[in-house]
Amino acid sequence: MIELKQEERRSGGAIPAHIAIIMDGNGRWAKKRGLPRSVGHTAGATTFRHITRCASRMGIKYLTVYAFSTENWKRPADEVDALMKLFHKYLVDSLTDFRDDDVVVRFIGDKSGFSQSLQRLINETEEVSRDRTGMVLNIAMNYGGRDEILRAVKSLCHDCADRKISPEEITEEIFEKHLYTSGQPDPDLLIRPGGEARISNFLLYQSAYTELYFTDVLWPDFSEDDLIRAIDYYSKRSRRFGGV
Ligand code: IPE
Ligand code: IPE
Ligand code: MG
């Protein structure tokens, strides 16, 4: 039973400001239907578009989706190729997509791992949406939480070597400025469809106090009602952040 009413959804009270989603289960969704895994990724991309619109219309301020991890390069070449083709297609579409919803599109991860043409599209997508004022959509591509933390450490080491800062002066606030998510709030709620209860190297630093919601629903089947169920679960949690 879905308990959140439309007004409650929009009220902002128990609504998470920042939702993160590990979009998992595309391959199994396709396998169940006797289809190639790439068909599952295409279906997952359609769900991504729909759920992004739903989140934006519900008044979510930040949505961060995990689209491709630093470890996903290990997959068979034909699957990686199919994913890169899909990213191309969706980035071209997203140049106009999300405009009506005023969504700001940002990418987190190591862009340099992608082809020149994909990097150009990524930059263009960020550029055209930069001045919008609606929900911020972070797309994590070639993203790894450990990679992100290492980059921050290296960047701070350079600043120390250049005597811009001393090691003793490094605070959490300063460290966070060196992460991809600099300036954004930590995720309040992390949703993982697909039946696995693990983080898989996503937002390791930022999810220290994030509420976790796992569901067996496979990502291509994930609906607006599933999103509402996750938010409903979140609204019932007591967040103590180590206090009482
Ligand atoms: C998530 O779905 C999409 C990516 C990792 C790119 P999967 O491809 O991991 O689907 P399953 O987990 O094998 O079902
Ligand atoms: C996490 O899913 C990465 C993305 C959804 C992009 P994986 O399918 O790669 O994670 P594991 O291998 O099950 O941990
Ligand atoms: Mg998976």
JSON list of C-alpha atoms in Angstrom, two decimals, residues 18 106 108 143 145 148-156 159 165 169-187 203-210 241:
[
{"chain": "A", "resi": 18, "resn": "HIS", "atom": "CA", "xyz": [19.15, 13.88, -2.27]},
{"chain": "A", "resi": 106, "resn": "ARG", "atom": "CA", "xyz": [26.20, 16.80, -14.28]},
{"chain": "A", "resi": 108, "resn": "ILE", "atom": "CA", "xyz": [30.64, 12.38, -11.84]},
{"chain": "A", "resi": 143, "resn": "TYR", "atom": "CA", "xyz": [32.72, 6.29, -11.31]},
{"chain": "A", "resi": 145, "resn": "GLY", "atom": "CA", "xyz": [34.10, 5.54, -4.75]},
{"chain": "A", "resi": 148, "resn": "GLU", "atom": "CA", "xyz": [37.17, 9.34, -6.12]},
{"chain": "A", "resi": 149, "resn": "ILE", "atom": "CA", "xyz": [38.74, 9.23, -2.62]},
{"chain": "A", "resi": 150, "resn": "LEU", "atom": "CA", "xyz": [42.21, 8.52, -4.06]},
{"chain": "A", "resi": 151, "resn": "ARG", "atom": "CA", "xyz": [41.89, 11.45, -6.45]},
{"chain": "A", "resi": 152, "resn": "ALA", "atom": "CA", "xyz": [40.95, 13.73, -3.55]},
{"chain": "A", "resi": 153, "resn": "VAL", "atom": "CA", "xyz": [43.97, 12.48, -1.56]},
{"chain": "A", "resi": 154, "resn": "LYS", "atom": "CA", "xyz": [46.33, 13.05, -4.51]},
{"chain": "A", "resi": 155, "resn": "SER", "atom": "CA", "xyz": [44.94, 16.51, -5.15]},
{"chain": "A", "resi": 156, "resn": "LEU", "atom": "CA", "xyz": [45.41, 17.46, -1.47]},
{"chain": "A", "resi": 159, "resn": "ASP", "atom": "CA", "xyz": [48.31, 21.28, -2.52]},
{"chain": "A", "resi": 165, "resn": "ILE", "atom": "CA", "xyz": [47.80, 24.07, 2.77]},
{"chain": "A", "resi": 169, "resn": "GLU", "atom": "CA", "xyz": [44.79, 22.16, 8.22]},
{"chain": "A", "resi": 170, "resn": "ILE", "atom": "CA", "xyz": [42.87, 19.49, 6.26]},
{"chain": "A", "resi": 171, "resn": "THR", "atom": "CA", "xyz": [39.31, 19.20, 7.58]},
{"chain": "A", "resi": 172, "resn": "GLU", "atom": "CA", "xyz": [36.30, 17.19, 6.36]},
{"chain": "A", "resi": 173, "resn": "GLU", "atom": "CA", "xyz": [34.99, 20.38, 4.79]},
{"chain": "A", "resi": 174, "resn": "ILE", "atom": "CA", "xyz": [38.19, 20.90, 2.81]},
{"chain": "A", "resi": 175, "resn": "PHE", "atom": "CA", "xyz": [38.45, 17.20, 1.87]},
{"chain": "A", "resi": 176, "resn": "GLU", "atom": "CA", "xyz": [34.89, 17.24, 0.48]},
{"chain": "A", "resi": 177, "resn": "LYS", "atom": "CA", "xyz": [35.81, 20.09, -1.86]},
{"chain": "A", "resi": 178, "resn": "HIS", "atom": "CA", "xyz": [38.10, 17.62, -3.67]},
{"chain": "A", "resi": 179, "resn": "LEU", "atom": "CA", "xyz": [35.32, 15.08, -4.33]},
{"chain": "A", "resi": 180, "resn": "TYR", "atom": "CA", "xyz": [33.25, 15.00, -7.54]},
{"chain": "A", "resi": 181, "resn": "THR", "atom": "CA", "xyz": [30.20, 15.98, -5.48]},
{"chain": "A", "resi": 182, "resn": "SER", "atom": "CA", "xyz": [31.82, 19.15, -4.11]},
{"chain": "A", "resi": 183, "resn": "GLY", "atom": "CA", "xyz": [29.20, 21.66, -2.94]},
{"chain": "A", "resi": 184, "resn": "GLN", "atom": "CA", "xyz": [26.34, 19.13, -2.93]},
{"chain": "A", "resi": 185, "resn": "PRO", "atom": "CA", "xyz": [24.63, 17.63, 0.13]},
{"chain": "A", "resi": 186, "resn": "ASP", "atom": "CA", "xyz": [25.27, 13.95, 0.98]},
{"chain": "A", "resi": 187, "resn": "PRO", "atom": "CA", "xyz": [22.59, 11.50, -0.22]},
{"chain": "A", "resi": 203, "resn": "LEU", "atom": "CA", "xyz": [29.53, 7.16, -3.03]},
{"chain": "A", "resi": 204, "resn": "LEU", "atom": "CA", "xyz": [31.65, 5.53, -0.31]},
{"chain": "A", "resi": 205, "resn": "TYR", "atom": "CA", "xyz": [32.57, 8.77, 1.43]},
{"chain": "A", "resi": 206, "resn": "GLN", "atom": "CA", "xyz": [29.22, 10.54, 0.98]},
{"chain": "A", "resi": 207, "resn": "SER", "atom": "CA", "xyz": [27.00, 7.68, 2.18]},
{"chain": "A", "resi": 208, "resn": "ALA", "atom": "CA", "xyz": [28.34, 7.59, 5.76]},
{"chain": "A", "resi": 209, "resn": "TYR", "atom": "CA", "xyz": [24.85, 8.34, 7.16]},
{"chain": "A", "resi": 210, "resn": "THR", "atom": "CA", "xyz": [22.67, 7.58, 4.15]},
{"chain": "A", "resi": 241, "resn": "PHE", "atom": "CA", "xyz": [23.76, 10.66, 13.04]}
]
